Amino acid sequence: MNISESLRNSSAGPKNLRGAELDDTDRLILRLLQDDAKLPNNAIAAAAGIAASTCHARIRSLQERGIIRGYHADVDPAAVGRGLQALISIRLQAHARANLTRFEEYLAELPAVEGIFFVTGDRDFLIHVAVPDSAALRELVASNLSVRPEVAGTSTAVLFDYVRPGTVRPED
Amino acid sequence: MNISESLRNSSAGPKNLRGAELDDTDRLILRLLQDDAKLPNNAIAAAAGIAASTCHARIRSLQERGIIRGYHADVDPAAVGRGLQALISIRLQAHARANLTRFEEYLAELPAVEGIFFVTGDRDFLIHVAVPDSAALRELVASNLSVRPEVAGTSTAVLFDYVRPGTVRPED
DNA sequence: TTTGAAAATTAGATACT
DNA sequence: AGTATCTAATTTTCAAA
């Protein structure tokens, strides 16, 4: 982002960055689909006050532009034998920045990893994990994280809850 | 769960806790639907090697048992004018534990909040937020968090990336 | 872009093994 | 639990405005 863009974006104007170009109808569609991806197209169309075919075309456009990245079932981790969640803060070795992408890919492959947060500034990040029990958590840290040469140290915080609020409301 | 069930579940056997009772077919269905909630039932059935009607019944059962909690579109926050993400650590006042639920509900209503992590032990937690820009982030912390009486202090870390790996793989 | 209407595909329900 | 078959609902395409 260059300086003029930066200045423009920091102004009070309502426009988005990145050729997004969403109108109110798009935003309504996004809100509804985030809430329930199974909502039939004709129901969305009715809610938006447009024809079903128009709604269909808009949704496809949102997908093609990468605004809708996909649709996913939300599965209760506890119900599939992952009743324990934790946040693990990982401090990286100072020299490990170069291979950061490789390490990220490694983390993303671990079945327990639900989310990876890359923090700016520091050489560390956070991972959100879901495991069967505390033994598995210990095992994960010891055998999959601490042993990696990139890792300088870890710090684990057990969660007693994780909540994802309804929607990423466009604007507001 | 009675004692004999508990003992059975805690053994090395493949069974899960909490009347989950998932077999390999269920796990495959969960994996596929987490990956792509739009996958048609007959495609899932074919992948699982069962009849479409059987697959349909299994999916419904997974929903009714709360194992599948819902289906959601994944919307790119940057595309809807929320190009800046951050993790905010919130330390609560010692006496604020009683009203924790109320405060949680307050947080969940904030449009910027994407996820709330309740950390055990300490009287604090983390929220994952997505906002338009750094001005909005400052405003969020100043006007929506710091002013709350429950909040003893906050600490903000800007993210340069957040990744949700494909699936919550059942077992592995 | 939007629309209505056809065509193709899918979901949901039922009865039966 | 699983399957086959039927019907309703939904998605998808498309010519036209």
mmCIF file of C-alpha atoms (C1' of nucleotides) in Angstrom:
data_model
loop_
_atom_site.group_PDB
_atom_site.id
_atom_site.type_symbol
_atom_site.label_atom_id
_atom_site.label_comp_id
_atom_site.label_asym_id
_atom_site.label_seq_id
_atom_site.Cartn_x
_atom_site.Cartn_y
_atom_site.Cartn_z
ATOM 1 C CA MET A 1 0.000 0.000 0.000
ATOM 2 C CA ASN A 2 1.499 3.315 -1.076
ATOM 3 C CA ILE A 3 1.164 6.627 0.689
ATOM 4 C CA SER A 4 -1.817 8.010 -1.187
ATOM 5 C CA GLU A 5 -3.709 4.806 -0.702
ATOM 6 C CA SER A 6 -2.832 4.856 2.927
ATOM 7 C CA LEU A 7 -4.098 8.387 3.285
ATOM 8 C CA ARG A 8 -7.270 7.614 1.415
ATOM 9 C CA ASN A 9 -7.981 4.561 3.534
ATOM 10 C CA SER A 10 -7.421 6.357 6.762
ATOM 11 C CA SER A 11 -10.014 8.955 5.842
ATOM 12 C CA ALA A 12 -13.569 8.726 7.056
ATOM 13 C CA GLY A 13 -14.982 7.586 3.707
ATOM 14 C CA PRO A 14 -17.162 4.472 3.585
ATOM 15 C CA LYS A 15 -15.324 2.773 0.730
ATOM 16 C CA ASN A 16 -13.325 -0.349 1.136
ATOM 17 C CA LEU A 17 -9.809 -1.073 0.095
ATOM 18 C CA ARG A 18 -9.113 -3.879 -2.422
ATOM 19 C CA GLY A 19 -11.588 -3.771 -5.323
ATOM 20 C CA ALA A 20 -14.274 -5.177 -3.112
ATOM 21 C CA GLU A 21 -17.216 -3.086 -4.284
ATOM 22 C CA LEU A 22 -19.910 -4.523 -2.108
ATOM 23 C CA ASP A 23 -23.364 -3.027 -1.939
ATOM 24 C CA ASP A 24 -25.967 -3.518 0.770
ATOM 25 C CA THR A 25 -27.394 -6.561 -0.956
ATOM 26 C CA ASP A 26 -23.989 -8.234 -1.063
ATOM 27 C CA ARG A 27 -23.481 -7.497 2.584
ATOM 28 C CA LEU A 28 -26.852 -8.965 3.478
ATOM 29 C CA ILE A 29 -26.059 -12.102 1.485
ATOM 30 C CA LEU A 30 -22.732 -12.440 3.253
ATOM 31 C CA ARG A 31 -24.299 -12.029 6.638
ATOM 32 C CA LEU A 32 -26.955 -14.644 5.952
ATOM 33 C CA LEU A 33 -24.546 -17.184 4.514
ATOM 34 C CA GLN A 34 -22.133 -16.764 7.372
ATOM 35 C CA ASP A 35 -24.950 -17.417 9.743
ATOM 36 C CA ASP A 36 -26.233 -20.456 7.866
ATOM 37 C CA ALA A 37 -24.577 -21.717 4.726
ATOM 38 C CA LYS A 38 -27.483 -24.072 4.099
ATOM 39 C CA LEU A 39 -29.953 -21.246 3.634
ATOM 40 C CA PRO A 40 -31.545 -21.921 0.246
ATOM 41 C CA ASN A 41 -30.857 -19.458 -2.496
ATOM 42 C CA ASN A 42 -34.508 -18.551 -2.894
ATOM 43 C CA ALA A 43 -34.805 -17.712 0.799
ATOM 44 C CA ILE A 44 -31.801 -15.414 0.537
ATOM 45 C CA ALA A 45 -33.279 -13.854 -2.564
ATOM 46 C CA ALA A 46 -36.550 -13.219 -0.766
ATOM 47 C CA ALA A 47 -34.754 -11.665 2.189
ATOM 48 C CA ALA A 48 -32.793 -9.442 -0.157
ATOM 49 C CA GLY A 49 -35.812 -8.587 -2.299
ATOM 50 C CA ILE A 50 -34.268 -9.771 -5.537
ATOM 51 C CA ALA A 51 -34.943 -12.600 -7.966
ATOM 52 C CA ALA A 52 -33.507 -16.010 -7.180
ATOM 53 C CA SER A 53 -31.411 -16.020 -10.320
ATOM 54 C CA THR A 54 -29.963 -12.613 -9.481
ATOM 55 C CA CYS A 55 -29.138 -13.774 -6.010
ATOM 56 C CA HIS A 56 -27.519 -16.850 -7.416
ATOM 57 C CA ALA A 57 -25.353 -14.772 -9.746
ATOM 58 C CA ARG A 58 -24.297 -12.502 -6.900
ATOM 59 C CA ILE A 59 -23.310 -15.400 -4.700
ATOM 60 C CA ARG A 60 -21.267 -16.919 -7.481
ATOM 61 C CA SER A 61 -19.577 -13.592 -8.040
ATOM 62 C CA LEU A 62 -18.734 -13.330 -4.361
ATOM 63 C CA GLN A 63 -17.181 -16.775 -4.563
ATOM 64 C CA GLU A 64 -15.237 -16.025 -7.713
ATOM 65 C CA ARG A 65 -13.861 -12.811 -6.238
ATOM 66 C CA GLY A 66 -12.635 -14.718 -3.208
ATOM 67 C CA ILE A 67 -14.872 -12.820 -0.827
ATOM 68 C CA ILE A 68 -16.580 -16.065 0.065
ATOM 69 C CA ARG A 69 -13.656 -18.422 0.538
ATOM 70 C CA GLY A 70 -15.666 -21.552 1.146
ATOM 71 C CA TYR A 71 -18.341 -23.251 3.169
ATOM 72 C CA HIS A 72 -17.572 -25.395 6.174
ATOM 73 C CA ALA A 73 -19.435 -27.556 8.634
ATOM 74 C CA ASP A 74 -18.860 -26.480 12.220
ATOM 75 C CA VAL A 75 -18.031 -29.653 14.139
ATOM 76 C CA ASP A 76 -17.971 -29.736 17.916
ATOM 77 C CA PRO A 77 -14.393 -30.711 18.822
ATOM 78 C CA ALA A 78 -15.487 -32.320 22.066
ATOM 79 C CA ALA A 79 -17.876 -34.576 20.180
ATOM 80 C CA VAL A 80 -15.056 -36.002 18.081
ATOM 81 C CA GLY A 81 -12.802 -36.773 21.008
ATOM 82 C CA ARG A 82 -11.059 -33.446 21.335
ATOM 83 C CA GLY A 83 -12.419 -32.205 24.590
ATOM 84 C CA LEU A 84 -9.428 -30.119 25.609
ATOM 85 C CA GLN A 85 -8.463 -26.869 23.924
ATOM 86 C CA ALA A 86 -5.411 -24.738 24.513
ATOM 87 C CA LEU A 87 -3.501 -21.755 23.243
ATOM 88 C CA ILE A 88 0.189 -22.366 22.795
ATOM 89 C CA SER A 89 2.502 -19.425 22.449
ATOM 90 C CA ILE A 90 5.594 -20.339 20.466
ATOM 91 C CA ARG A 91 8.773 -18.317 20.602
ATOM 92 C CA LEU A 92 11.011 -18.868 17.611
ATOM 93 C CA GLN A 93 14.765 -18.807 17.419
ATOM 94 C CA ALA A 94 16.024 -15.477 16.131
ATOM 95 C CA HIS A 95 17.440 -17.067 12.992
ATOM 96 C CA ALA A 96 14.300 -19.061 12.189
ATOM 97 C CA ARG A 97 12.432 -16.358 10.338
ATOM 98 C CA ALA A 98 13.567 -17.476 6.904
ATOM 99 C CA ASN A 99 11.895 -20.873 7.222
ATOM 100 C CA LEU A 100 8.765 -19.466 8.716
ATOM 101 C CA THR A 101 6.537 -20.631 5.875
ATOM 102 C CA ARG A 102 7.815 -24.167 6.141
ATOM 103 C CA PHE A 103 7.158 -24.184 9.858
ATOM 104 C CA GLU A 104 3.690 -22.802 9.294
ATOM 105 C CA GLU A 105 2.939 -25.588 6.852
ATOM 106 C CA TYR A 106 4.206 -28.070 9.369
ATOM 107 C CA LEU A 107 1.873 -26.662 12.010
ATOM 108 C CA ALA A 108 -1.088 -26.619 9.659
ATOM 109 C CA GLU A 109 -0.601 -30.343 9.095
ATOM 110 C CA LEU A 110 -0.867 -31.182 12.775
ATOM 111 C CA PRO A 111 -4.332 -32.605 13.371
ATOM 112 C CA ALA A 112 -4.719 -30.776 16.656
ATOM 113 C CA VAL A 113 -4.193 -27.302 15.215
ATOM 114 C CA GLU A 114 -7.381 -25.293 14.794
ATOM 115 C CA GLY A 115 -5.875 -21.894 14.125
ATOM 116 C CA ILE A 116 -2.538 -20.162 13.744
ATOM 117 C CA PHE A 117 -1.984 -16.538 14.735
ATOM 118 C CA PHE A 118 1.060 -14.774 13.318
ATOM 119 C CA VAL A 119 1.937 -11.917 15.569
ATOM 120 C CA THR A 120 3.798 -8.956 14.131
ATOM 121 C CA GLY A 121 6.925 -7.671 15.695
ATOM 122 C CA ASP A 122 8.063 -10.511 17.881
ATOM 123 C CA ARG A 123 9.427 -13.682 16.484
ATOM 124 C CA ASP A 124 6.559 -15.688 17.865
ATOM 125 C CA PHE A 125 3.029 -16.718 17.288
ATOM 126 C CA LEU A 126 0.116 -18.487 18.844
ATOM 127 C CA ILE A 127 -1.600 -21.691 17.903
ATOM 128 C CA HIS A 128 -5.048 -22.764 18.961
ATOM 129 C CA VAL A 129 -5.215 -26.521 19.458
ATOM 130 C CA ALA A 130 -7.851 -29.118 20.354
ATOM 131 C CA VAL A 131 -6.727 -32.443 21.788
ATOM 132 C CA PRO A 132 -8.331 -35.417 23.547
ATOM 133 C CA ASP A 133 -6.836 -34.807 26.977
ATOM 134 C CA SER A 134 -3.986 -33.286 28.914
ATOM 135 C CA ALA A 135 -1.706 -36.215 28.127
ATOM 136 C CA ALA A 136 -2.172 -35.515 24.431
ATOM 137 C CA LEU A 137 -1.494 -31.844 25.020
ATOM 138 C CA ARG A 138 1.753 -32.613 26.777
ATOM 139 C CA GLU A 139 2.674 -35.034 24.045
ATOM 140 C CA LEU A 140 1.915 -32.434 21.380
ATOM 141 C CA VAL A 141 4.137 -29.821 22.960
ATOM 142 C CA ALA A 142 6.952 -32.215 23.727
ATOM 143 C CA SER A 143 7.010 -34.272 20.544
ATOM 144 C CA ASN A 144 5.735 -31.907 17.888
ATOM 145 C CA LEU A 145 6.798 -28.452 18.990
ATOM 146 C CA SER A 146 9.668 -28.341 21.437
ATOM 147 C CA VAL A 147 11.754 -30.740 19.378
ATOM 148 C CA ARG A 148 11.679 -28.518 16.313
ATOM 149 C CA PRO A 149 14.885 -26.566 15.825
ATOM 150 C CA GLU A 150 12.996 -23.360 15.034
ATOM 151 C CA VAL A 151 11.343 -23.383 18.433
ATOM 152 C CA ALA A 152 13.045 -21.539 21.238
ATOM 153 C CA GLY A 153 10.301 -22.181 23.733
ATOM 154 C CA THR A 154 6.583 -22.601 24.292
ATOM 155 C CA SER A 155 4.009 -21.516 26.790
ATOM 156 C CA THR A 156 0.690 -23.314 27.075
ATOM 157 C CA ALA A 157 -2.601 -21.979 28.390
ATOM 158 C CA VAL A 158 -5.536 -24.359 28.684
ATOM 159 C CA LEU A 159 -8.879 -22.963 27.560
ATOM 160 C CA PHE A 160 -12.105 -23.573 29.308
ATOM 161 C CA ASP A 161 -14.050 -22.149 26.442
ATOM 162 C CA TYR A 162 -13.734 -20.836 22.933
ATOM 163 C CA VAL A 163 -16.578 -18.937 21.315
ATOM 164 C CA ARG A 164 -16.950 -17.813 17.750
ATOM 165 C CA PRO A 165 -19.633 -15.138 17.626
ATOM 166 C CA GLY A 166 -22.142 -15.379 14.835
ATOM 167 C CA THR A 167 -20.889 -13.452 11.894
ATOM 168 C CA VAL A 168 -18.152 -11.330 10.464
ATOM 169 C CA ARG A 169 -20.488 -8.449 9.924
ATOM 170 C CA PRO A 170 -19.486 -6.542 6.847
ATOM 171 C CA GLU A 171 -19.080 -2.922 7.928
ATOM 172 C CA ASP A 172 -20.824 -1.759 11.136
ATOM 173 C CA MET B 1 -21.862 -42.077 32.051
ATOM 174 C CA ASN B 2 -21.559 -44.793 34.660
ATOM 175 C CA ILE B 3 -18.366 -46.253 36.060
ATOM 176 C CA SER B 4 -18.029 -49.211 33.744
ATOM 177 C CA GLU B 5 -18.514 -46.959 30.732
ATOM 178 C CA SER B 6 -15.971 -44.567 32.117
ATOM 179 C CA LEU B 7 -13.463 -47.342 32.561
ATOM 180 C CA ARG B 8 -14.123 -48.642 29.121
ATOM 181 C CA ASN B 9 -13.635 -45.202 27.600
ATOM 182 C CA SER B 10 -10.451 -44.500 29.463
ATOM 183 C CA SER B 11 -8.874 -47.694 28.177
ATOM 184 C CA ALA B 12 -6.768 -47.790 25.069
ATOM 185 C CA GLY B 13 -9.754 -48.659 22.902
ATOM 186 C CA PRO B 14 -10.767 -46.530 19.948
ATOM 187 C CA LYS B 15 -14.029 -45.304 21.486
ATOM 188 C CA ASN B 16 -14.699 -41.688 22.315
ATOM 189 C CA LEU B 17 -16.003 -40.160 25.486
ATOM 190 C CA ARG B 18 -19.459 -38.495 25.565
ATOM 191 C CA GLY B 19 -22.017 -40.695 23.819
ATOM 192 C CA ALA B 20 -20.405 -39.793 20.529
ATOM 193 C CA GLU B 21 -20.211 -43.240 19.012
ATOM 194 C CA LEU B 22 -18.680 -42.303 15.708
ATOM 195 C CA ASP B 23 -17.525 -44.920 13.260
ATOM 196 C CA ASP B 24 -15.166 -44.471 10.332
ATOM 197 C CA THR B 25 -17.999 -43.534 8.012
ATOM 198 C CA ASP B 26 -19.149 -40.778 10.349
ATOM 199 C CA ARG B 27 -15.616 -39.474 10.592
ATOM 200 C CA LEU B 28 -15.239 -39.421 6.835
ATOM 201 C CA ILE B 29 -18.519 -37.552 6.487
ATOM 202 C CA LEU B 30 -17.391 -35.006 9.081
ATOM 203 C CA ARG B 31 -14.076 -34.509 7.355
ATOM 204 C CA LEU B 32 -15.692 -33.975 3.969
ATOM 205 C CA LEU B 33 -18.309 -31.562 5.248
ATOM 206 C CA GLN B 34 -15.783 -29.549 7.177
ATOM 207 C CA ASP B 35 -13.763 -29.254 4.049
ATOM 208 C CA ASP B 36 -16.713 -28.295 1.867
ATOM 209 C CA ALA B 37 -20.188 -27.947 3.281
ATOM 210 C CA LYS B 38 -21.609 -27.678 -0.232
ATOM 211 C CA LEU B 39 -20.577 -31.201 -1.147
ATOM 212 C CA PRO B 40 -23.789 -32.873 -2.303
ATOM 213 C CA ASN B 41 -25.104 -35.747 -0.291
ATOM 214 C CA ASN B 42 -24.742 -38.212 -3.126
ATOM 215 C CA ALA B 43 -21.069 -37.343 -3.567
ATOM 216 C CA ILE B 44 -20.469 -37.938 0.122
ATOM 217 C CA ALA B 45 -22.359 -41.194 -0.104
ATOM 218 C CA ALA B 46 -20.212 -42.311 -3.028
ATOM 219 C CA ALA B 47 -17.024 -41.398 -1.184
ATOM 220 C CA ALA B 48 -18.202 -43.327 1.847
ATOM 221 C CA GLY B 49 -19.419 -46.308 -0.171
ATOM 222 C CA ILE B 50 -22.966 -46.181 1.160
ATOM 223 C CA ALA B 51 -26.351 -45.385 -0.336
ATOM 224 C CA ALA B 52 -27.407 -41.758 -0.581
ATOM 225 C CA SER B 53 -30.348 -42.277 1.731
ATOM 226 C CA THR B 54 -28.131 -43.895 4.347
ATOM 227 C CA CYS B 55 -25.690 -41.039 4.104
ATOM 228 C CA HIS B 56 -28.507 -38.575 4.431
ATOM 229 C CA ALA B 57 -29.734 -40.249 7.600
ATOM 230 C CA ARG B 58 -26.245 -40.235 9.090
ATOM 231 C CA ILE B 59 -25.757 -36.556 8.399
ATOM 232 C CA ARG B 60 -29.074 -35.736 9.974
ATOM 233 C CA SER B 61 -28.140 -37.797 12.994
ATOM 234 C CA LEU B 62 -24.842 -35.938 13.309
ATOM 235 C CA GLN B 63 -26.755 -32.683 13.252
ATOM 236 C CA GLU B 64 -29.348 -33.799 15.754
ATOM 237 C CA ARG B 65 -26.686 -35.028 18.150
ATOM 238 C CA GLY B 66 -24.988 -31.634 18.012
ATOM 239 C CA ILE B 67 -21.827 -33.043 16.496
ATOM 240 C CA ILE B 68 -22.374 -30.863 13.466
ATOM 241 C CA ARG B 69 -23.278 -27.523 14.995
ATOM 242 C CA GLY B 70 -23.987 -25.686 11.780
ATOM 243 C CA TYR B 71 -22.723 -24.648 8.390
ATOM 244 C CA HIS B 72 -21.072 -21.312 7.738
ATOM 245 C CA ALA B 73 -19.670 -19.400 4.816
ATOM 246 C CA ASP B 74 -16.052 -18.400 5.297
ATOM 247 C CA VAL B 75 -15.800 -14.723 4.353
ATOM 248 C CA ASP B 76 -12.465 -12.996 3.847
ATOM 249 C CA PRO B 77 -12.380 -10.220 6.462
ATOM 250 C CA ALA B 78 -10.112 -8.067 4.310
ATOM 251 C CA ALA B 79 -12.613 -8.192 1.476
ATOM 252 C CA VAL B 80 -15.330 -6.696 3.648
ATOM 253 C CA GLY B 81 -13.265 -3.814 4.910
ATOM 254 C CA ARG B 82 -11.609 -5.490 7.862
ATOM 255 C CA GLY B 83 -8.020 -5.657 6.727
ATOM 256 C CA LEU B 84 -6.434 -5.500 10.155
ATOM 257 C CA GLN B 85 -6.559 -8.331 12.652
ATOM 258 C CA ALA B 86 -5.317 -8.377 16.205
ATOM 259 C CA LEU B 87 -5.261 -10.403 19.386
ATOM 260 C CA ILE B 88 -6.220 -8.468 22.462
ATOM 261 C CA SER B 89 -5.394 -9.873 25.847
ATOM 262 C CA ILE B 90 -7.807 -8.631 28.488
ATOM 263 C CA ARG B 91 -7.024 -8.726 32.165
ATOM 264 C CA LEU B 92 -10.095 -8.584 34.340
ATOM 265 C CA GLN B 93 -10.527 -7.045 37.742
ATOM 266 C CA ALA B 94 -10.284 -9.645 40.493
ATOM 267 C CA HIS B 95 -13.904 -9.112 41.510
ATOM 268 C CA ALA B 96 -15.267 -9.305 37.966
ATOM 269 C CA ARG B 97 -15.555 -13.068 37.720
ATOM 270 C CA ALA B 98 -19.183 -13.183 38.731
ATOM 271 C CA ASN B 99 -20.330 -11.158 35.753
ATOM 272 C CA LEU B 100 -18.127 -12.993 33.333
ATOM 273 C CA THR B 101 -21.004 -14.287 31.239
ATOM 274 C CA ARG B 102 -22.441 -10.831 30.835
ATOM 275 C CA PHE B 103 -19.109 -9.506 29.707
ATOM 276 C CA GLU B 104 -18.712 -12.388 27.300
ATOM 277 C CA GLU B 105 -22.072 -11.586 25.765
ATOM 278 C CA TYR B 106 -21.033 -7.987 25.461
ATOM 279 C CA LEU B 107 -17.879 -8.987 23.622
ATOM 280 C CA ALA B 108 -19.731 -11.374 21.327
ATOM 281 C CA GLU B 109 -21.927 -8.477 20.236
ATOM 282 C CA LEU B 110 -19.009 -6.357 19.128
ATOM 283 C CA PRO B 111 -18.841 -6.543 15.332
ATOM 284 C CA ALA B 112 -15.070 -6.731 15.326
ATOM 285 C CA VAL B 113 -14.849 -9.833 17.490
ATOM 286 C CA GLU B 114 -14.083 -13.026 15.592
ATOM 287 C CA GLY B 115 -13.275 -15.305 18.479
ATOM 288 C CA ILE B 116 -13.103 -15.326 22.259
ATOM 289 C CA PHE B 117 -10.652 -17.503 24.191
ATOM 290 C CA PHE B 118 -11.353 -18.118 27.844
ATOM 291 C CA VAL B 119 -8.133 -18.987 29.550
ATOM 292 C CA THR B 120 -8.209 -21.102 32.677
ATOM 293 C CA GLY B 121 -6.452 -20.041 35.814
ATOM 294 C CA ASP B 122 -5.901 -16.360 35.277
ATOM 295 C CA ARG B 123 -8.689 -13.887 35.344
ATOM 296 C CA ASP B 124 -8.149 -12.971 31.748
ATOM 297 C CA PHE B 125 -8.828 -14.001 28.224
ATOM 298 C CA LEU B 126 -8.014 -13.232 24.635
ATOM 299 C CA ILE B 127 -10.155 -11.903 21.858
ATOM 300 C CA HIS B 128 -9.417 -12.148 18.177
ATOM 301 C CA VAL B 129 -10.636 -9.077 16.328
ATOM 302 C CA ALA B 130 -10.793 -7.831 12.736
ATOM 303 C CA VAL B 131 -11.088 -4.104 12.089
ATOM 304 C CA PRO B 132 -10.726 -1.748 9.140
ATOM 305 C CA ASP B 133 -7.504 -0.078 10.236
ATOM 306 C CA SER B 134 -5.322 0.848 13.161
ATOM 307 C CA ALA B 135 -7.498 3.810 14.037
ATOM 308 C CA ALA B 136 -10.446 1.473 14.450
ATOM 309 C CA LEU B 137 -8.327 -0.838 16.560
ATOM 310 C CA ARG B 138 -7.334 1.977 18.868
ATOM 311 C CA GLU B 139 -10.938 3.099 19.037
ATOM 312 C CA LEU B 140 -12.100 -0.409 19.858
ATOM 313 C CA VAL B 141 -9.690 -0.778 22.735
ATOM 314 C CA ALA B 142 -10.283 2.700 24.090
ATOM 315 C CA SER B 143 -14.059 2.948 23.722
ATOM 316 C CA ASN B 144 -15.276 -0.615 23.970
ATOM 317 C CA LEU B 145 -12.834 -2.368 26.265
ATOM 318 C CA SER B 146 -10.812 -0.105 28.520
ATOM 319 C CA VAL B 147 -13.881 1.815 29.646
ATOM 320 C CA ARG B 148 -15.620 -1.290 30.946
ATOM 321 C CA PRO B 149 -15.427 -1.575 34.730
ATOM 322 C CA GLU B 150 -14.571 -5.289 34.533
ATOM 323 C CA VAL B 151 -11.415 -4.536 32.569
ATOM 324 C CA ALA B 152 -8.222 -4.019 34.485
ATOM 325 C CA GLY B 153 -6.078 -3.659 31.403
ATOM 326 C CA THR B 154 -5.480 -4.760 27.854
ATOM 327 C CA SER B 155 -2.574 -5.699 25.676
ATOM 328 C CA THR B 156 -2.858 -5.642 21.900
ATOM 329 C CA ALA B 157 -0.844 -7.603 19.362
ATOM 330 C CA VAL B 158 -1.420 -6.931 15.668
ATOM 331 C CA LEU B 159 -1.548 -10.006 13.453
ATOM 332 C CA PHE B 160 -0.028 -10.211 10.070
ATOM 333 C CA ASP B 161 -1.796 -13.440 9.357
ATOM 334 C CA TYR B 162 -4.355 -15.850 10.692
ATOM 335 C CA VAL B 163 -4.730 -19.300 9.225
ATOM 336 C CA ARG B 164 -7.380 -21.892 9.894
ATOM 337 C CA PRO B 165 -6.070 -25.218 8.655
ATOM 338 C CA GLY B 166 -8.474 -27.353 6.693
ATOM 339 C CA THR B 167 -10.337 -29.553 9.048
ATOM 340 C CA VAL B 168 -10.851 -30.621 12.609
ATOM 341 C CA ARG B 169 -9.821 -34.164 11.840
ATOM 342 C CA PRO B 170 -11.767 -36.534 13.973
ATOM 343 C CA GLU B 171 -9.163 -38.596 15.852
ATOM 344 C CA ASP B 172 -5.790 -39.152 14.106
ATOM 345 C "C1'" DT C 1 -27.326 -6.386 -13.985
ATOM 346 C "C1'" DT C 2 -31.663 -8.155 -13.717
ATOM 347 C "C1'" DT C 3 -35.359 -11.394 -14.535
ATOM 348 C "C1'" DG C 4 -38.631 -15.532 -15.179
ATOM 349 C "C1'" DA C 5 -38.851 -19.953 -16.583
ATOM 350 C "C1'" DA C 6 -36.973 -24.388 -18.075
ATOM 351 C "C1'" DA C 7 -33.778 -28.173 -17.114
ATOM 352 C "C1'" DA C 8 -30.749 -30.714 -14.214
ATOM 353 C "C1'" DT C 9 -29.468 -31.930 -9.787
ATOM 354 C "C1'" DT C 10 -30.193 -32.665 -4.963
ATOM 355 C "C1'" DA C 11 -32.576 -33.257 -0.608
ATOM 356 C "C1'" DG C 12 -36.033 -35.311 2.073
ATOM 357 C "C1'" DA C 13 -39.480 -38.785 3.087
ATOM 358 C "C1'" DT C 14 -41.391 -43.418 2.916
ATOM 359 C "C1'" DA C 15 -41.604 -48.238 2.826
ATOM 360 C "C1'" DC C 16 -39.128 -52.263 2.905
ATOM 361 C "C1'" DT C 17 -34.871 -55.736 3.863
ATOM 362 C "C1'" DA D 1 -28.472 -49.609 10.209
ATOM 363 C "C1'" DG D 2 -28.986 -50.075 5.345
ATOM 364 C "C1'" DT D 3 -31.263 -49.606 0.650
ATOM 365 C "C1'" DA D 4 -34.394 -48.363 -3.381
ATOM 366 C "C1'" DT D 5 -37.645 -45.418 -5.033
ATOM 367 C "C1'" DC D 6 -40.464 -41.553 -5.193
ATOM 368 C "C1'" DT D 7 -41.587 -36.523 -4.693
ATOM 369 C "C1'" DA D 8 -40.571 -31.893 -3.404
ATOM 370 C "C1'" DA D 9 -37.161 -28.528 -3.237
ATOM 371 C "C1'" DT D 10 -33.205 -26.449 -4.917
ATOM 372 C "C1'" DT D 11 -29.558 -25.240 -7.969
ATOM 373 C "C1'" DT D 12 -28.107 -23.979 -12.405
ATOM 374 C "C1'" DT D 13 -28.436 -22.375 -16.947
ATOM 375 C "C1'" DC D 14 -30.089 -19.235 -20.401
ATOM 376 C "C1'" DA D 15 -32.646 -16.225 -23.555
ATOM 377 C "C1'" DA D 16 -34.505 -11.880 -23.095
ATOM 378 C "C1'" DA D 17 -35.283 -7.373 -21.149
#
